[in-house]
Amino acid sequence: MNQVRRNRRLRTTAAIRAIVREHSITPQDFLVPLFVVEGTAIQQEIPSMPGYYRYSLDLLTKEVKELWTMGLRSVLLFVKVPDALKDNKGTEALNPDGLMQRAIQTVKEAVPEMLVMTDVALDPYSSYGHDGIVENGYIVNDPTCEVLAQMSLSHAQAGADFVAPSDMMDGRILAIRSLLENENYKNTGIMSYSAKYASGFYGPFRDALDSAPGFGDKKTYQMDYCNREEAIKETLMDIDEGADIVMVKPGLAYLDIVRDVKDAVDVPVAVYQVSGEYAMLKAAAANGWLDHDTIMMEQLLAFKRAGAQLIASYFAKDVVRVLNS
Ligand code: PBG
């Protein structure tokens, strides 16, 4: 049997497979989420995220130096705020000496070249655990945007390179961009969580920050997962308002959205492989049901193939270990 075209010729050896490979994973692809707590010498494992920790500032220094040595170049900071400092308006978020502001400075002192992105949302600071100010049981949009803009400015003043609003209020990108421009933070970037769905996959993260909503859910601001075209509307609006990088979140169940967004925009696309995705694989691997590293790499490559250029993932250090082995 003579065949002119045989696809398997390109799969014959590891070397030919490698040279025709369309996509790959490198340490530079990753944004490493970091959870920060008050105190000293604290490295607390998050129960629903085995192998992932909250760090106090002293150990944060050590951690970011290690990340840098491993070739990881970007971090995304989250803080766990003590209950006593939470209120409806997220007042503590604007404290120039707050935990986030000190965390930014800590990372920049430890590794000045590290790209520092910060989470901008009220939920860790909110007594209601919501991403905005609550009035009569409703999360009000415009007053929340004003706080988010002030919060972003405060992060920029503390030294953040990028702010990453994860709240899904309407118009917050424009509010943030305008204030940063007016205050002469013209090079502070915005990575917008532009297509962020109301998802059950965020559960372990809310454990990590003790930020679960005190009442109701987030469906009046985060997107309905039954919708696909709406993701393009959200994303294009954020770009018009000044987003430098856009994001789809969660990742695993939303690869169609990643590809749609990639095809629709001319800015870099990020994907967030969220806490529930991490927890699922850790649990399956701990039971011996799936091979951890095999599934991890297959899943992460799928994000690249779908069109994501940046990946926020709790697996970043595991990936470097695999790449170096
Ligand atoms: C909140 C925020 C959430 C995540 C990032 N920022 C949770 C939520 O929207 O309730 C989730 C990240 C994860 O699950 O890994 N602004």
Short mmCIF file of C-alpha atoms and ligand atoms in Angstrom, two decimals:
data_model
loop_
_atom_site.label_atom_id
_atom_site.label_comp_id
_atom_site.label_asym_id
_atom_site.label_seq_id
_atom_site.Cartn_x
_atom_site.Cartn_y
_atom_site.Cartn_z
CA MET A 1 0.00 0.00 0.00
CA ASN A 2 1.54 3.29 -1.13
CA GLN A 3 0.43 6.43 0.62
CA VAL A 4 1.74 9.84 -0.36
CA ARG A 5 0.55 11.46 2.82
CA ARG A 6 1.17 9.64 6.10
CA ASN A 7 0.58 11.78 9.17
CA ARG A 8 2.42 9.35 11.38
CA ARG A 9 5.75 10.24 9.73
CA LEU A 10 5.73 13.37 11.86
CA ARG A 11 5.24 11.30 15.02
CA THR A 12 7.99 8.73 14.47
CA THR A 13 10.52 9.93 17.07
CA ALA A 14 10.66 12.29 20.02
CA ALA A 15 12.90 14.63 18.00
CA ILE A 16 10.53 14.99 15.03
CA ARG A 17 7.57 15.39 17.38
CA ALA A 18 9.41 18.14 19.19
CA ILE A 19 10.38 20.06 16.07
CA VAL A 20 6.87 20.12 14.61
CA ARG A 21 5.21 20.90 17.93
CA GLU A 22 2.85 23.88 17.68
CA HIS A 23 2.65 24.91 21.33
CA SER A 24 4.75 24.62 24.45
CA ILE A 25 4.81 25.55 28.12
CA THR A 26 7.60 27.70 29.56
CA PRO A 27 8.11 29.24 33.02
CA GLN A 28 7.54 32.70 31.48
CA ASP A 29 3.94 31.81 30.71
CA PHE A 30 2.97 31.87 34.37
CA LEU A 31 1.50 34.29 36.83
CA VAL A 32 2.00 32.84 40.29
CA PRO A 33 -0.86 33.64 42.68
CA LEU A 34 0.41 34.32 46.20
CA PHE A 35 -1.69 34.47 49.38
CA VAL A 36 -0.35 36.79 52.05
CA VAL A 37 -1.22 36.95 55.77
CA GLU A 38 -0.22 39.12 58.73
CA GLY A 39 2.30 37.79 61.23
CA THR A 40 5.80 36.37 61.10
CA ALA A 41 7.21 32.98 60.17
CA ILE A 42 3.82 31.83 58.90
CA GLN A 43 3.52 29.29 56.13
CA GLN A 44 0.01 27.84 56.41
CA GLU A 45 -1.20 25.13 54.09
CA ILE A 46 -4.69 25.77 52.70
CA PRO A 47 -6.75 22.66 53.55
CA SER A 48 -8.63 22.53 50.25
CA MET A 49 -5.47 23.36 48.26
CA PRO A 50 -2.89 20.73 49.30
CA GLY A 51 0.68 21.93 48.76
CA TYR A 52 -0.39 25.59 48.53
CA TYR A 53 0.28 28.09 51.31
CA ARG A 54 -0.41 31.46 52.82
CA TYR A 55 2.77 33.35 53.67
CA SER A 56 3.59 36.10 56.13
CA LEU A 57 5.72 38.91 54.68
CA ASP A 58 9.05 37.53 55.92
CA LEU A 59 8.46 34.20 54.22
CA LEU A 60 7.02 35.95 51.17
CA THR A 61 10.48 37.39 50.63
CA LYS A 62 11.97 33.92 50.64
CA GLU A 63 9.25 32.56 48.35
CA VAL A 64 9.57 35.23 45.65
CA LYS A 65 13.36 34.84 45.60
CA GLU A 66 12.85 31.13 45.04
CA LEU A 67 10.31 31.77 42.28
CA TRP A 68 12.75 34.10 40.54
CA THR A 69 15.54 31.51 40.73
CA MET A 70 13.18 28.99 39.17
CA GLY A 71 12.56 31.29 36.19
CA LEU A 72 9.11 32.46 37.29
CA ARG A 73 8.82 36.16 36.53
CA SER A 74 5.33 37.31 37.57
CA VAL A 75 3.25 37.17 40.71
CA LEU A 76 -0.39 37.96 41.43
CA LEU A 77 -0.92 39.06 45.01
CA PHE A 78 -3.92 38.35 47.25
CA VAL A 79 -4.24 39.19 50.93
CA LYS A 80 -6.15 37.60 53.77
CA VAL A 81 -7.53 40.45 55.83
CA PRO A 82 -8.27 40.03 59.56
CA ASP A 83 -12.04 40.08 60.27
CA ALA A 84 -11.67 43.10 62.57
CA LEU A 85 -10.54 45.21 59.60
CA LYS A 86 -13.44 44.30 57.31
CA ASP A 87 -16.34 46.64 56.63
CA ASN A 88 -18.93 47.22 53.91
CA LYS A 89 -16.85 49.80 52.04
CA GLY A 90 -13.54 47.96 52.15
CA THR A 91 -11.93 50.92 53.92
CA GLU A 92 -8.83 48.92 54.82
CA ALA A 93 -8.11 48.36 51.11
CA LEU A 94 -7.05 52.01 50.87
CA ASN A 95 -4.72 51.96 53.88
CA PRO A 96 -1.30 52.98 52.52
CA ASP A 97 0.22 50.75 55.19
CA GLY A 98 -2.22 47.87 54.61
CA LEU A 99 -1.14 44.29 54.07
CA MET A 100 -1.39 44.46 50.26
CA GLN A 101 0.61 47.67 50.09
CA ARG A 102 3.32 46.14 52.32
CA ALA A 103 3.25 42.92 50.31
CA ILE A 104 3.90 44.85 47.08
CA GLN A 105 6.85 46.62 48.68
CA THR A 106 8.14 43.35 50.10
CA VAL A 107 8.17 41.66 46.70
CA LYS A 108 9.78 44.66 45.01
CA GLU A 109 12.48 44.79 47.69
CA ALA A 110 13.14 41.05 47.43
CA VAL A 111 13.25 40.92 43.62
CA PRO A 112 12.97 44.35 41.94
CA GLU A 113 12.54 42.89 38.45
CA MET A 114 9.62 40.66 39.39
CA LEU A 115 6.40 41.67 37.63
CA VAL A 116 3.95 42.44 40.41
CA MET A 117 0.24 42.26 39.72
CA THR A 118 -2.34 42.82 42.44
CA ASP A 119 -5.88 41.64 42.93
CA VAL A 120 -8.30 44.56 42.97
CA ALA A 121 -11.67 43.63 44.47
CA LEU A 122 -13.48 44.29 47.70
CA ASP A 123 -14.30 40.74 48.78
CA PRO A 124 -11.25 40.12 51.02
CA TYR A 125 -12.00 43.44 52.75
CA SER A 126 -15.80 43.23 52.77
CA SER A 127 -17.72 42.31 55.90
CA TYR A 128 -20.25 40.78 53.47
CA GLY A 129 -17.65 38.88 51.43
CA HIS A 130 -18.87 40.57 48.25
CA ASP A 131 -16.87 42.25 45.51
CA GLY A 132 -18.67 45.53 46.02
CA ILE A 133 -20.45 47.81 48.45
CA VAL A 134 -23.78 46.39 49.61
CA GLU A 135 -26.92 48.54 49.88
CA ASN A 136 -30.23 46.88 50.73
CA GLY A 137 -28.88 43.50 49.73
CA TYR A 138 -27.70 44.71 46.31
CA ILE A 139 -24.06 45.17 45.23
CA VAL A 140 -24.02 48.77 44.01
CA ASN A 141 -22.00 49.41 40.90
CA ASP A 142 -20.80 52.99 40.63
CA PRO A 143 -19.73 53.64 44.24
CA THR A 144 -17.82 50.34 44.06
CA CYS A 145 -15.99 51.51 40.94
CA GLU A 146 -14.80 54.60 42.82
CA VAL A 147 -13.33 52.47 45.59
CA LEU A 148 -11.72 50.11 43.06
CA ALA A 149 -10.08 53.08 41.35
CA GLN A 150 -8.72 54.38 44.68
CA MET A 151 -7.54 50.90 45.56
CA SER A 152 -5.72 50.60 42.23
CA LEU A 153 -4.05 53.96 42.76
CA SER A 154 -2.93 52.85 46.21
CA HIS A 155 -1.40 49.68 44.73
CA ALA A 156 0.33 51.71 42.02
CA GLN A 157 1.74 54.06 44.66
CA ALA A 158 3.05 51.06 46.61
CA GLY A 159 4.87 49.90 43.46
CA ALA A 160 2.54 47.48 41.64
CA ASP A 161 3.29 47.11 37.92
CA PHE A 162 -0.22 45.96 37.02
CA VAL A 163 -3.54 45.99 38.81
CA ALA A 164 -5.93 43.12 38.16
CA PRO A 165 -9.58 43.98 38.87
CA SER A 166 -11.48 40.74 39.51
CA ASP A 167 -14.84 42.17 40.53
CA MET A 168 -16.95 42.43 37.32
CA MET A 169 -18.51 45.84 38.03
CA ASP A 170 -19.50 47.76 34.89
CA GLY A 171 -17.17 50.61 34.00
CA ARG A 172 -14.47 49.83 36.54
CA ILE A 173 -11.70 49.64 33.95
CA LEU A 174 -12.45 53.18 32.77
CA ALA A 175 -12.67 54.43 36.36
CA ILE A 176 -9.31 52.85 37.19
CA ARG A 177 -7.59 53.94 33.97
CA SER A 178 -8.81 57.52 34.34
CA LEU A 179 -7.58 57.87 37.89
CA LEU A 180 -4.20 56.28 37.10
CA GLU A 181 -3.76 58.63 34.11
CA ASN A 182 -4.78 61.69 36.13
CA GLU A 183 -2.38 60.77 38.91
CA ASN A 184 0.43 60.21 36.41
CA TYR A 185 0.65 56.43 36.78
CA LYS A 186 0.59 56.16 33.01
CA ASN A 187 2.68 53.00 32.85
CA THR A 188 0.76 51.09 35.47
CA GLY A 189 -1.06 48.41 33.48
CA ILE A 190 -4.46 46.84 33.89
CA MET A 191 -5.08 43.13 33.51
CA SER A 192 -8.85 42.88 33.52
CA TYR A 193 -10.74 39.79 34.59
CA SER A 194 -13.00 40.57 31.66
CA ALA A 195 -14.93 37.31 31.19
CA LYS A 196 -15.26 36.04 34.73
CA TYR A 197 -18.04 33.58 35.32
CA ALA A 198 -20.06 32.94 38.49
CA SER A 199 -18.48 29.56 39.13
CA GLY A 200 -18.45 26.80 41.69
CA PHE A 201 -14.75 26.32 40.99
CA TYR A 202 -13.73 29.20 43.31
CA GLY A 203 -14.57 27.37 46.55
CA PRO A 204 -11.02 26.58 47.77
CA PHE A 205 -9.87 30.16 47.05
CA ARG A 206 -12.61 31.50 49.30
CA ASP A 207 -11.30 29.16 52.01
CA ALA A 208 -7.80 30.51 51.43
CA LEU A 209 -8.85 34.12 51.97
CA ASP A 210 -11.88 33.52 54.18
CA SER A 211 -13.80 35.56 51.60
CA ALA A 212 -16.96 33.56 50.87
CA PRO A 213 -20.06 35.71 50.37
CA GLY A 214 -21.96 36.14 53.64
CA PHE A 215 -25.30 36.12 51.84
CA GLY A 216 -26.48 35.12 48.39
CA ASP A 217 -24.07 34.52 45.53
CA LYS A 218 -22.17 36.57 42.94
CA LYS A 219 -24.58 36.07 40.04
CA THR A 220 -25.66 39.73 39.81
CA TYR A 221 -22.14 40.70 38.78
CA GLN A 222 -20.17 37.65 37.60
CA MET A 223 -21.25 36.15 34.29
CA ASP A 224 -23.82 33.43 33.71
CA TYR A 225 -22.00 30.33 32.49
CA CYS A 226 -24.75 29.66 29.96
CA ASN A 227 -23.47 32.59 27.91
CA ARG A 228 -20.77 32.59 25.26
CA GLU A 229 -21.23 35.73 23.14
CA GLU A 230 -21.51 37.88 26.23
CA ALA A 231 -17.84 37.12 26.93
CA ILE A 232 -16.89 39.00 23.78
CA LYS A 233 -19.05 41.98 24.72
CA GLU A 234 -17.49 42.14 28.20
CA THR A 235 -13.97 41.78 26.85
CA LEU A 236 -14.26 44.34 24.05
CA MET A 237 -15.76 46.87 26.47
CA ASP A 238 -12.86 46.37 28.87
CA ILE A 239 -10.37 46.91 26.05
CA ASP A 240 -12.19 50.11 25.02
CA GLU A 241 -11.98 51.26 28.64
CA GLY A 242 -8.23 50.69 28.78
CA ALA A 243 -7.49 47.06 29.68
CA ASP A 244 -3.97 46.10 28.55
CA ILE A 245 -4.46 42.37 29.12
CA VAL A 246 -7.79 40.55 29.27
CA MET A 247 -8.63 37.36 31.11
CA VAL A 248 -11.00 34.42 30.97
CA LYS A 249 -11.81 32.68 34.24
CA PRO A 250 -12.13 29.80 35.14
CA GLY A 251 -9.97 27.89 32.66
CA LEU A 252 -10.68 24.18 32.29
CA ALA A 253 -14.40 24.38 31.54
CA TYR A 254 -14.06 27.61 29.50
CA LEU A 255 -11.61 26.80 26.70
CA ASP A 256 -14.24 27.71 24.11
CA ILE A 257 -14.36 31.18 25.62
CA VAL A 258 -10.57 31.48 25.61
CA ARG A 259 -10.51 30.73 21.89
CA ASP A 260 -13.42 33.07 21.09
CA VAL A 261 -11.76 35.90 22.99
CA LYS A 262 -8.36 35.21 21.42
CA ASP A 263 -9.90 35.46 17.94
CA ALA A 264 -11.72 38.69 18.79
CA VAL A 265 -9.00 40.82 20.39
CA ASP A 266 -5.59 42.33 19.67
CA VAL A 267 -4.31 42.35 23.26
CA PRO A 268 -2.73 39.47 25.21
CA VAL A 269 -5.21 36.95 26.61
CA ALA A 270 -4.77 35.43 30.05
CA VAL A 271 -6.54 32.48 31.58
CA TYR A 272 -6.95 31.70 35.28
CA GLN A 273 -6.73 28.04 36.22
CA VAL A 274 -8.65 28.49 39.44
CA SER A 275 -8.47 26.92 42.87
CA GLY A 276 -11.14 24.27 42.23
CA GLU A 277 -9.26 23.04 39.19
CA TYR A 278 -6.12 22.72 41.29
CA ALA A 279 -8.00 20.94 44.09
CA MET A 280 -9.58 18.42 41.70
CA LEU A 281 -6.27 17.28 40.29
CA LYS A 282 -4.55 17.16 43.69
CA ALA A 283 -7.41 15.00 45.03
CA ALA A 284 -7.45 12.62 42.07
CA ALA A 285 -3.66 12.28 42.17
CA ALA A 286 -3.64 11.67 45.94
CA ASN A 287 -6.05 8.80 45.37
CA GLY A 288 -3.87 7.36 42.64
CA TRP A 289 -6.64 7.85 40.08
CA LEU A 290 -4.74 10.17 37.74
CA ASP A 291 -1.05 10.84 37.22
CA HIS A 292 -0.44 14.32 38.61
CA ASP A 293 2.28 15.60 36.30
CA THR A 294 0.82 14.09 33.13
CA ILE A 295 -2.60 15.64 33.67
CA MET A 296 -1.12 18.95 34.85
CA MET A 297 0.94 19.41 31.69
CA GLU A 298 -1.89 18.26 29.40
CA GLN A 299 -4.30 20.71 31.00
CA LEU A 300 -1.88 23.64 30.88
CA LEU A 301 -0.97 22.99 27.27
CA ALA A 302 -4.69 23.04 26.46
CA PHE A 303 -4.79 26.65 27.67
CA LYS A 304 -1.96 27.59 25.32
CA ARG A 305 -3.61 25.74 22.43
CA ALA A 306 -6.89 27.51 23.12
CA GLY A 307 -5.09 30.83 22.73
CA ALA A 308 -4.04 31.95 26.20
CA GLN A 309 -0.66 33.64 26.40
CA LEU A 310 -0.53 34.07 30.19
CA ILE A 311 -1.67 31.46 32.68
CA ALA A 312 -2.42 32.18 36.32
CA SER A 313 -1.89 28.81 37.99
CA TYR A 314 -1.17 27.32 41.38
CA PHE A 315 0.85 24.65 39.56
CA ALA A 316 3.60 27.03 38.37
CA LYS A 317 6.33 25.62 40.65
CA ASP A 318 5.28 22.04 39.88
CA VAL A 319 5.61 22.85 36.19
CA VAL A 320 9.17 24.12 36.56
CA ARG A 321 10.04 20.95 38.45
CA VAL A 322 8.65 18.86 35.57
CA LEU A 323 10.32 20.98 32.87
CA ASN A 324 13.68 20.63 34.64
CA SER A 325 13.42 16.88 35.17
C1 PBG B 1 -12.47 37.57 44.05
C2 PBG B 1 -11.62 36.55 43.39
C3 PBG B 1 -11.96 35.21 43.34
C4 PBG B 1 -10.91 34.57 42.69
C5 PBG B 1 -9.97 35.54 42.35
N1 PBG B 1 -10.43 36.76 42.79
C6 PBG B 1 -13.11 34.48 43.90
C7 PBG B 1 -14.47 34.97 43.64
O1 PBG B 1 -14.74 35.68 42.67
O2 PBG B 1 -15.33 34.67 44.47
C8 PBG B 1 -10.89 33.09 42.46
C9 PBG B 1 -9.56 32.46 42.22
C10 PBG B 1 -9.55 30.99 42.40
O3 PBG B 1 -10.57 30.32 42.64
O4 PBG B 1 -8.45 30.44 42.27
N2 PBG B 1 -12.44 38.85 43.60
#
